[in-house]
Amino acid sequence: MVTRGFAGRDSGRDQSDRIPPGQHLVENFPVLTAGPTPLVETADWRFTLKIGPKPHKVWNWHEFNALPKTKMTRDIHCVTAWSKLNTNWEGVTIDDILADAGLERPTDFVLARCYDGYSTNVPSRDLASLKAMVALKYEGQPLPRDHGGPARLLVPHLYFWKSAKWVNTLQFTNRDEAGFWELRGYHIYGDPWREQRYSND
Amino acid sequence: MTECGARSASWQTCIIDEIVQQTPRIKSFFMRLSTPFAHVAGQHVDIRLTAPDGYVAMRSYSIASSPSSSEVIELAIELLPTGEVSLFFHEIAVVGDEVELRGPLGGHFLWPELASGPILLIGAGSGVVPLMAMIRQRRALAQTVPTALLLSSRTIRDTPFSEELLAVEMADPTFRFSLAVTQEASQRSSDFSRRIDGAMVGDVVSRLPNRPAHVFVCGSNAFVNFATDGALMAGLDPSMIKTERYGG
Ligand SMILES: Cc1cc2nc3c(=O)[nH]c(=O)nc-3n(C[C@H](O)[C@H](O)[C@H](O)COP(=O)(O)OP(=O)(O)OC[C@H]3O[C@@H](n4cnc5c(N)ncnc54)[C@H](O)[C@@H]3O)c2cc1C
């Protein structure tokens, strides 16, 4: 349905092959979080890899930063309909985390857990083959607290709620266990190109 | 409490029934739904505008009306300079226009069906919108859970719904309303003339019979960070604070 009198902004139209349906381009970096912004000191920071309920390996900040670093430039897409192009990230790919833990792909699904109690689920294959990382830097700077610092998950090909801020655990699970927003009506997978915003989309 | 979800909301056409200027920068839009729905206070809708060439702009807007009035819902939209959708609503949309909408959406920032203790609401600017739905729902159901609203705005003139809020406070001794104005002197002794801080949140909390069991904070991201820092400084437990951030 065409809306009477609505023309829309020009910006973004020429890039439409990079902007998924229903999304619009932003230059700023909006913040959406369901609770207070946690304050996590790197001295206290721990990252745990679990298989089922069992911790398999734990890294502190120093140990984690000694893992191989990878840079990624990606477009990101938030379910609240903004997209941001060419964002620059640096961190440790999930492939490198698994290699350091001596694992390949323990199970087919992952539940990422965070310092603020947030969680989100992602299939293991969506984290593998350099598709995802635990990001430590944004635009060359330590990741700001508002954007999930010291470390967040980055899964740029899915809606951005999957890129969990303040991540502290990747838990490999046998079943696809719904995370925080997935339990509250958001799509279990969240592909922006198929506009999978809510459960029945 | 079970948190219901945002499942299965399909696009529908609605008609702008009425437009009311609330403050110099905020207008209410009363939207007549073609397919009425029941929402939970705190939820939002998505609005979709389509240009003649097929270009689409989509934004989220909280519902200001209480769930008891469901055929027409009230949205309150703040004008942002060069804002693609808010500018359309403020400068182009007129009564009788049709726009597409889907909802209700959001499964977290929800008025509790059964509150386990007093409720603290904190908002700024258009961030008061979902809190209005909560306050109106509480009134409609004649709930008596002690509730305090701390609202921040530049001036008294910039405060949306202030007459209604003052009237609710007059009529209901279990509802407390405090205004924090940042650019002029406050007028009532229960109000403040500074930005929200820990001492202010502590003050408002002390006017409740006991410590809040639910805290809802809504507004811009910068405001929400200020307000939640204040709430944490006032000793409130982070796990009971729910926030709705309008992005930027
Ligand atoms: C759950 C939720 C509920 C919400 N509820 C409400 C509500 O009840 N009331 C309300 O008013 N808002 C609400 N919002 C915010 C709303 O969704 C919009 O973000 C807001 O109205 C701004 O949209 P816009 O199209 O007017 O501005 P946009 O065009 O999105 O721009 C936002 C700001 O960024 C600048 N900007 C960004 N990109 C560009 C560009 N390319 N060119 C120029 N300028 C740019 C603009 O100047 C503007 O100030 C809510 C948001 C969420 C997530």
Coordinates of C-alpha atoms and ligand atoms in Angstrom, one line a residue:
Chain A
M1 CA 0.0 0.0 0.0
V2 CA 1.5 3.4 -1.0
T3 CA 1.3 5.9 1.8
R4 CA -0.2 9.2 0.7
G5 CA 2.4 11.9 0.7
F6 CA 5.4 9.8 1.7
A7 CA 8.5 10.1 -0.4
G8 CA 11.2 8.8 1.9
R9 CA 14.8 9.8 2.2
D10 CA 17.2 9.3 -0.7
S11 CA 20.0 7.8 1.3
G12 CA 20.3 4.1 1.0
R13 CA 18.2 3.6 -2.1
D14 CA 21.3 3.2 -4.3
Q15 CA 22.6 0.5 -1.9
S16 CA 19.4 -1.5 -1.9
D17 CA 21.2 -4.7 -2.9
R18 CA 22.9 -4.5 0.5
I19 CA 19.9 -3.5 2.6
P20 CA 17.5 -6.3 3.4
P21 CA 13.7 -5.9 3.1
G22 CA 12.1 -3.5 5.6
Q23 CA 15.5 -2.1 6.7
H24 CA 16.8 1.5 6.5
L25 CA 20.3 2.8 6.5
V26 CA 21.7 4.6 9.5
E27 CA 25.0 6.4 10.0
N28 CA 24.9 6.3 13.8
F29 CA 25.0 3.2 15.9
P30 CA 21.7 2.8 17.9
V31 CA 21.8 0.9 21.2
L32 CA 18.9 -1.4 22.3
T33 CA 19.3 -3.4 25.5
A34 CA 16.5 -4.9 27.7
G35 CA 18.1 -4.0 31.0
P36 CA 20.8 -1.8 32.7
T37 CA 24.2 -1.7 30.9
P38 CA 26.5 -4.0 32.8
L39 CA 29.9 -2.9 33.9
V40 CA 32.4 -5.7 33.3
E41 CA 36.1 -5.1 34.2
T42 CA 38.6 -7.0 32.0
A43 CA 40.3 -8.1 35.3
D44 CA 37.2 -10.0 36.2
W45 CA 36.2 -11.1 32.7
R46 CA 36.0 -14.9 32.0
F47 CA 34.9 -16.7 28.8
T48 CA 33.7 -20.2 29.1
L49 CA 33.1 -22.9 26.5
K50 CA 30.6 -25.4 27.7
I51 CA 29.4 -28.7 26.2
G52 CA 25.9 -29.2 27.6
P53 CA 26.0 -28.2 31.2
K54 CA 29.8 -29.0 31.6
P55 CA 32.5 -26.3 31.3
H56 CA 35.1 -27.5 28.8
K57 CA 37.5 -24.6 28.9
V58 CA 37.7 -21.2 30.5
W59 CA 39.9 -18.2 29.4
N60 CA 40.7 -15.0 31.3
W61 CA 41.1 -11.7 29.4
H62 CA 44.8 -12.1 29.0
E63 CA 44.6 -15.7 27.7
F64 CA 41.7 -14.9 25.4
N65 CA 43.6 -11.9 23.9
A66 CA 46.5 -14.2 23.2
L67 CA 44.4 -16.2 20.7
P68 CA 44.7 -15.4 17.0
K69 CA 42.9 -12.1 16.0
T70 CA 40.8 -11.7 12.9
K71 CA 39.5 -8.5 11.3
M72 CA 36.0 -8.4 9.6
T73 CA 34.2 -5.6 7.7
R74 CA 30.5 -6.4 7.7
D75 CA 27.0 -4.9 7.2
I76 CA 24.8 -5.3 10.3
H77 CA 21.0 -5.4 10.5
C78 CA 18.9 -4.8 13.6
V79 CA 15.4 -6.2 13.9
T80 CA 14.2 -2.6 14.8
A81 CA 14.8 -2.0 11.1
W82 CA 18.2 -0.1 10.9
S83 CA 21.1 -1.4 8.9
K84 CA 24.6 -0.1 9.1
L85 CA 27.2 -0.8 6.3
N86 CA 30.9 -1.4 6.5
T87 CA 31.3 -1.8 10.2
N88 CA 34.8 -2.9 11.3
W89 CA 35.4 -5.5 13.9
E90 CA 38.4 -7.3 15.4
G91 CA 38.2 -10.4 17.6
V92 CA 38.7 -14.1 17.8
T93 CA 36.7 -16.3 15.4
I94 CA 34.7 -19.1 16.8
D95 CA 36.8 -21.5 14.6
D96 CA 39.9 -20.3 16.5
I97 CA 38.2 -20.6 19.9
L98 CA 37.2 -24.2 19.1
A99 CA 40.7 -25.0 17.8
D100 CA 42.3 -23.6 21.1
A101 CA 39.9 -25.8 23.0
G102 CA 40.8 -28.8 20.9
L103 CA 37.3 -29.2 19.6
E104 CA 35.6 -29.3 16.2
R105 CA 31.9 -29.0 16.4
P106 CA 30.7 -30.7 19.6
T107 CA 26.9 -30.3 18.8
D108 CA 24.7 -28.7 16.2
F109 CA 23.5 -25.7 18.3
V110 CA 24.9 -23.0 20.6
L111 CA 23.4 -20.9 23.3
A112 CA 25.4 -17.8 23.9
R113 CA 25.1 -16.5 27.5
C114 CA 26.0 -13.1 28.8
Y115 CA 26.9 -11.1 31.9
D116 CA 23.5 -9.5 32.1
G117 CA 21.6 -12.7 32.0
Y118 CA 20.8 -12.3 28.3
S119 CA 21.1 -15.3 26.0
T120 CA 20.5 -16.1 22.3
N121 CA 20.7 -19.3 20.2
V122 CA 22.5 -19.9 17.0
P123 CA 23.1 -23.0 15.0
S124 CA 26.8 -24.1 15.2
R125 CA 27.2 -24.0 11.4
D126 CA 26.3 -20.3 11.5
L127 CA 29.3 -19.7 13.8
A128 CA 31.8 -21.7 11.8
S129 CA 33.8 -21.0 8.7
L130 CA 34.8 -17.5 9.7
K131 CA 31.1 -16.4 9.8
A132 CA 31.3 -15.2 13.4
M133 CA 33.6 -14.0 16.2
V134 CA 33.8 -12.9 19.7
A135 CA 34.6 -9.2 19.0
L136 CA 37.0 -7.2 21.2
K137 CA 37.3 -4.1 19.1
Y138 CA 35.0 -1.9 17.0
E139 CA 36.5 0.6 14.5
G140 CA 39.9 -0.1 15.9
Q141 CA 39.0 0.8 19.5
P142 CA 38.2 -1.4 22.5
L143 CA 34.5 -2.3 22.2
P144 CA 32.6 0.4 24.1
R145 CA 30.5 -0.7 27.1
D146 CA 27.2 0.4 25.4
H147 CA 27.9 -1.9 22.5
G148 CA 28.8 -5.0 24.6
G149 CA 32.4 -4.2 25.8
P150 CA 34.6 -5.8 26.8
A151 CA 33.5 -8.5 24.4
R152 CA 30.4 -9.4 22.3
L153 CA 29.4 -12.1 19.9
L154 CA 29.3 -11.0 16.3
V155 CA 27.1 -13.0 13.9
P156 CA 26.6 -10.3 11.2
H157 CA 24.6 -12.4 8.7
L158 CA 21.7 -12.7 11.3
Y159 CA 19.6 -10.0 12.9
F160 CA 21.8 -8.2 15.4
W161 CA 20.0 -9.5 18.6
K162 CA 21.9 -12.7 17.8
S163 CA 25.2 -10.8 18.3
A164 CA 25.0 -11.0 22.1
K165 CA 26.6 -8.1 24.0
W166 CA 28.7 -8.8 27.1
V167 CA 29.0 -12.5 26.1
N168 CA 30.7 -14.8 28.6
T169 CA 29.7 -18.3 27.6
L170 CA 29.2 -20.3 24.5
Q171 CA 27.3 -23.4 25.4
F172 CA 27.0 -26.2 22.8
T173 CA 23.6 -27.9 23.1
N174 CA 22.0 -30.9 21.3
R175 CA 18.7 -29.1 20.8
D176 CA 18.1 -25.6 19.5
E177 CA 17.2 -24.0 22.8
A178 CA 15.5 -20.6 22.5
G179 CA 17.3 -17.6 24.1
F180 CA 15.9 -14.4 25.6
W181 CA 14.2 -12.8 22.7
E182 CA 13.5 -16.1 21.0
L183 CA 11.4 -17.0 24.1
R184 CA 9.6 -13.7 23.8
G185 CA 8.2 -14.0 20.3
Y186 CA 11.2 -13.3 18.1
H187 CA 12.3 -15.7 15.3
I188 CA 14.3 -18.7 16.2
Y189 CA 16.8 -18.2 13.4
G190 CA 16.6 -14.5 12.4
D191 CA 17.7 -14.2 8.8
P192 CA 17.3 -10.5 7.7
W193 CA 17.2 -11.4 4.0
R194 CA 14.1 -13.6 4.6
E195 CA 12.8 -11.0 7.1
Q196 CA 12.5 -13.5 9.9
R197 CA 11.7 -11.0 12.7
Y198 CA 9.0 -12.7 14.7
S199 CA 8.1 -16.3 15.4
N200 CA 5.7 -16.8 12.5
D201 CA 7.5 -14.8 9.9
Chain B
M1 CA 4.8 -14.3 35.6
T2 CA 4.8 -15.6 32.0
E3 CA 5.9 -13.2 29.4
C4 CA 3.8 -13.4 26.3
G5 CA 5.4 -13.0 23.0
A6 CA 5.3 -11.0 19.8
R7 CA 4.0 -14.0 17.8
S8 CA 2.0 -13.8 14.6
A9 CA 1.2 -10.1 14.1
S10 CA 0.3 -9.4 10.5
W11 CA 0.2 -6.1 8.7
Q12 CA -3.1 -4.2 8.7
T13 CA -4.3 -0.9 7.4
C14 CA -5.4 1.6 10.0
I15 CA -6.9 5.1 9.7
I16 CA -5.7 8.2 11.5
D17 CA -8.8 9.1 13.5
E18 CA -7.5 12.1 15.4
I19 CA -4.3 14.1 15.9
V20 CA -3.6 16.0 19.2
Q21 CA -0.6 18.2 19.8
Q22 CA 0.7 17.2 23.2
T23 CA 3.8 19.4 23.5
P24 CA 5.6 21.5 21.0
R25 CA 7.4 18.4 19.7
I26 CA 5.1 15.5 20.5
K27 CA 1.8 14.7 18.8
S28 CA -0.7 11.9 19.6
F29 CA -2.1 9.9 16.7
F30 CA -5.2 8.0 17.3
M31 CA -5.2 5.0 15.0
R32 CA -8.4 3.1 14.1
L33 CA -7.5 -0.5 13.6
S34 CA -9.1 -2.6 10.9
T35 CA -8.4 -5.7 12.9
P36 CA -8.5 -4.8 16.6
F37 CA -6.1 -6.6 19.0
A38 CA -5.6 -6.8 22.7
H39 CA -2.2 -5.7 23.8
V40 CA -0.3 -5.7 27.1
A41 CA 0.6 -2.2 28.5
G42 CA 4.2 -1.6 27.5
Q43 CA 4.0 -3.2 24.0
H44 CA 4.6 -1.4 20.7
V45 CA 3.6 -1.6 17.1
D46 CA 5.6 -1.4 13.9
I47 CA 4.6 1.3 11.4
R48 CA 5.4 0.8 7.7
L49 CA 5.3 3.7 5.2
T50 CA 5.6 3.0 1.4
A51 CA 6.7 5.5 -1.2
P52 CA 5.3 5.4 -4.8
D53 CA 8.5 3.7 -6.0
G54 CA 8.1 0.9 -3.5
Y55 CA 10.7 2.2 -1.0
V56 CA 9.6 1.3 2.6
A57 CA 10.4 2.9 5.9
M58 CA 9.6 1.0 9.1
R59 CA 9.8 2.2 12.7
S60 CA 8.5 1.0 16.1
Y61 CA 6.1 3.1 18.2
S62 CA 4.9 2.2 21.7
I63 CA 1.2 2.1 22.4
A64 CA 0.1 4.9 24.8
S65 CA -3.5 3.8 25.3
S66 CA -4.6 1.2 27.8
P67 CA -5.6 -2.3 26.5
S68 CA -9.2 -1.6 27.6
S69 CA -9.7 0.6 24.6
S70 CA -8.7 -1.6 21.7
E71 CA -10.3 -0.5 18.4
V72 CA -8.4 2.8 18.4
I73 CA -4.9 2.9 19.8
E74 CA -3.0 6.0 20.7
L75 CA 0.6 6.5 19.5
A76 CA 2.6 9.6 20.6
I77 CA 5.4 10.5 18.2
E78 CA 8.2 13.0 18.9
L79 CA 9.4 15.1 16.0
L80 CA 13.1 14.5 15.2
P81 CA 14.8 17.0 12.9
T82 CA 15.1 15.3 9.5
G83 CA 13.6 12.2 11.0
E84 CA 12.2 10.2 8.1
V85 CA 9.1 8.8 9.7
S86 CA 8.4 11.3 12.6
L87 CA 8.6 14.2 10.1
F88 CA 6.0 12.4 7.9
F89 CA 3.7 12.1 10.9
H90 CA 4.2 15.7 12.0
E91 CA 4.1 17.5 8.7
I92 CA 2.3 15.4 6.2
A93 CA -0.2 13.0 7.9
V94 CA -3.7 14.3 8.4
V95 CA -6.9 12.8 9.8
G96 CA -8.3 10.2 7.5
D97 CA -5.0 9.0 6.1
E98 CA -4.2 5.3 6.0
V99 CA -1.0 3.7 7.2
E100 CA 0.1 0.2 7.7
L101 CA 0.8 -1.2 11.1
R102 CA 1.4 -4.5 12.8
G103 CA 1.3 -5.5 16.5
P104 CA 1.1 -5.9 19.3
L105 CA 4.9 -6.5 19.6
G106 CA 7.4 -6.9 22.4
G107 CA 7.5 -9.5 25.1
H108 CA 9.7 -8.0 27.8
F109 CA 8.7 -4.5 28.7
L110 CA 5.3 -5.5 30.0
W111 CA 3.1 -4.3 32.9
P112 CA 3.0 -7.3 35.3
E113 CA -0.4 -9.0 35.6
L114 CA 0.4 -9.6 39.3
A115 CA 2.9 -7.2 40.8
S116 CA 5.0 -8.6 43.6
G117 CA 5.6 -5.2 45.1
P118 CA 5.6 -1.4 44.3
I119 CA 6.4 -0.3 40.8
L120 CA 8.8 2.5 39.7
L121 CA 8.4 4.0 36.3
I122 CA 11.1 6.3 34.8
G123 CA 10.9 8.1 31.5
A124 CA 11.9 11.0 29.4
G125 CA 10.4 12.7 26.3
S126 CA 8.4 10.2 24.2
G127 CA 9.8 7.5 26.6
V128 CA 6.7 8.2 28.7
V129 CA 4.5 6.6 26.1
P130 CA 4.6 2.9 27.2
L131 CA 4.5 4.1 30.8
M132 CA 1.2 5.9 30.1
A133 CA -0.3 2.7 28.8
M134 CA 0.8 1.1 32.1
I135 CA -0.6 3.9 34.3
R136 CA -3.9 3.9 32.3
Q137 CA -4.2 0.1 32.5
R138 CA -3.6 0.3 36.3
R139 CA -6.4 2.9 36.5
A140 CA -8.8 1.0 34.2
L141 CA -8.4 -2.1 36.4
A142 CA -8.5 -0.1 39.6
Q143 CA -5.2 -1.6 40.7
T144 CA -3.8 -0.3 43.9
V145 CA -0.1 -1.5 43.6
P146 CA 1.9 1.5 44.8
T147 CA 3.4 3.2 41.7
A148 CA 5.7 6.1 41.3
L149 CA 6.5 7.9 38.0
L150 CA 9.6 9.9 37.6
L151 CA 9.5 11.9 34.4
S152 CA 12.2 14.0 33.0
S153 CA 11.8 16.8 30.4
R154 CA 13.3 20.1 29.5
T155 CA 10.5 22.3 30.7
I156 CA 7.0 21.8 32.1
R157 CA 5.6 22.8 28.6
D158 CA 7.6 19.9 27.1
T159 CA 6.0 17.3 29.4
P160 CA 3.5 15.1 27.6
F161 CA 0.3 14.0 29.4
S162 CA 1.1 16.2 32.4
E163 CA -2.5 17.2 33.0
E164 CA -3.7 13.7 33.0
L165 CA -0.8 12.6 35.3
L166 CA -1.6 15.3 37.8
A167 CA -5.3 14.3 37.7
V168 CA -4.4 10.7 38.4
E169 CA -2.2 11.7 41.3
M170 CA -5.0 13.8 42.8
A171 CA -7.5 11.0 42.5
D172 CA -5.3 8.1 43.6
P173 CA -3.1 8.3 46.7
T174 CA -1.2 5.1 45.7
F175 CA 0.2 6.9 42.6
R176 CA 3.0 9.4 42.9
F177 CA 4.2 11.6 40.1
S178 CA 7.5 13.5 40.2
L179 CA 8.8 15.7 37.4
A180 CA 12.5 16.4 36.8
V181 CA 12.8 19.5 34.6
T182 CA 16.3 20.2 33.3
Q183 CA 15.9 23.7 31.9
E184 CA 13.7 25.7 34.3
A185 CA 12.8 25.8 38.0
S186 CA 10.4 23.1 39.2
Q187 CA 7.0 24.2 40.5
R188 CA 5.9 21.6 43.0
S189 CA 7.8 20.5 46.1
S190 CA 7.7 16.9 44.9
D191 CA 9.5 17.9 41.7
F192 CA 13.1 18.4 40.8
S193 CA 15.0 20.9 38.6
R194 CA 18.0 18.9 37.5
R195 CA 18.9 15.7 35.6
I196 CA 18.0 12.4 37.1
D197 CA 20.7 11.0 39.5
G198 CA 21.0 8.4 42.2
A199 CA 19.8 10.8 45.0
M200 CA 16.7 11.7 43.0
V201 CA 15.8 8.0 42.3
G202 CA 16.4 7.4 46.0
D203 CA 14.1 10.2 46.9
V204 CA 11.3 8.9 44.7
V205 CA 11.8 5.3 46.0
S206 CA 11.5 6.6 49.6
R207 CA 8.0 7.9 48.8
L208 CA 6.9 4.3 48.1
P209 CA 5.8 2.2 51.1
N210 CA 8.5 -0.3 50.4
R211 CA 11.2 -0.9 47.8
P212 CA 10.0 -1.4 44.2
A213 CA 9.8 -4.9 42.9
H214 CA 9.6 -3.8 39.3
V215 CA 11.4 -0.9 37.6
F216 CA 10.6 0.2 34.0
V217 CA 12.9 2.8 32.3
C218 CA 12.2 4.2 28.8
G219 CA 13.7 6.8 26.6
S220 CA 16.7 7.4 24.4
N221 CA 19.7 5.2 25.1
A222 CA 21.6 8.0 26.8
F223 CA 18.7 8.8 29.1
V224 CA 18.2 5.1 30.0
N225 CA 21.8 4.8 30.9
F226 CA 21.6 7.8 33.1
A227 CA 18.4 6.7 34.8
T228 CA 19.5 3.1 35.3
D229 CA 22.9 4.3 36.7
G230 CA 20.8 6.4 39.1
A231 CA 18.6 3.4 40.0
L232 CA 21.6 1.2 40.7
M233 CA 23.2 4.0 42.8
A234 CA 20.0 4.1 44.8
G235 CA 20.6 0.4 45.6
L236 CA 18.0 -1.1 43.3
D237 CA 18.6 -4.6 42.0
P238 CA 19.6 -4.7 38.3
S239 CA 17.6 -7.9 37.7
M240 CA 14.3 -6.1 38.3
I241 CA 15.0 -3.2 36.0
K242 CA 13.5 -3.5 32.5
T243 CA 14.5 -1.0 29.9
E244 CA 13.1 0.1 26.5
R245 CA 15.6 2.1 24.5
Y246 CA 14.5 4.1 21.5
G247 CA 17.8 3.4 19.8
G248 CA 19.9 6.5 19.3
Ligands
LIG1 C1 10.5 -0.4 20.9 C2 10.5 1.0 20.4 C3 9.5 1.9 20.7 C4 9.5 3.2 20.3 N1 8.4 4.1 20.7 C5 8.4 5.3 20.3 C6 7.4 6.2 20.7 O1 6.4 5.8 21.4 N2 7.4 7.5 20.3 C7 8.5 8.0 19.5 O2 8.5 9.2 19.2 N3 9.5 7.2 19.2 C8 9.5 5.9 19.5 N4 10.6 5.1 19.1 C9 11.6 5.6 18.2 C10 11.1 5.4 16.8 O3 11.0 4.1 16.4 C11 12.0 6.1 15.7 O4 13.3 5.7 15.9 C12 11.9 7.6 15.8 O5 10.6 8.1 15.6 C13 12.9 8.3 14.8 O6 12.5 7.8 13.5 P1 12.6 8.9 12.3 O7 12.3 8.1 11.1 O8 11.8 10.1 12.5 O9 14.1 9.3 12.3 P2 15.3 8.6 11.5 O10 15.1 9.0 10.1 O11 15.4 7.2 11.9 O12 16.5 9.4 12.1 C14 16.8 9.4 13.5 C15 17.7 10.5 13.8 O13 18.9 10.3 13.2 C16 19.2 11.3 12.2 N5 19.5 10.5 11.0 C17 19.8 9.2 10.9 N6 20.1 8.8 9.7 C18 20.0 9.9 8.9 C19 20.3 10.1 7.5 N7 20.6 9.1 6.7 N8 20.1 11.4 7.1 C20 19.7 12.3 7.9 N9 19.5 12.2 9.2 C21 19.7 11.0 9.7 C22 18.0 12.2 12.1 O14 18.3 13.5 12.1 C23 17.2 11.9 13.3 O15 17.4 12.9 14.3 C24 10.6 3.7 19.6 C25 11.6 2.9 19.2 C26 11.6 1.5 19.6 C27 12.8 0.6 19.3

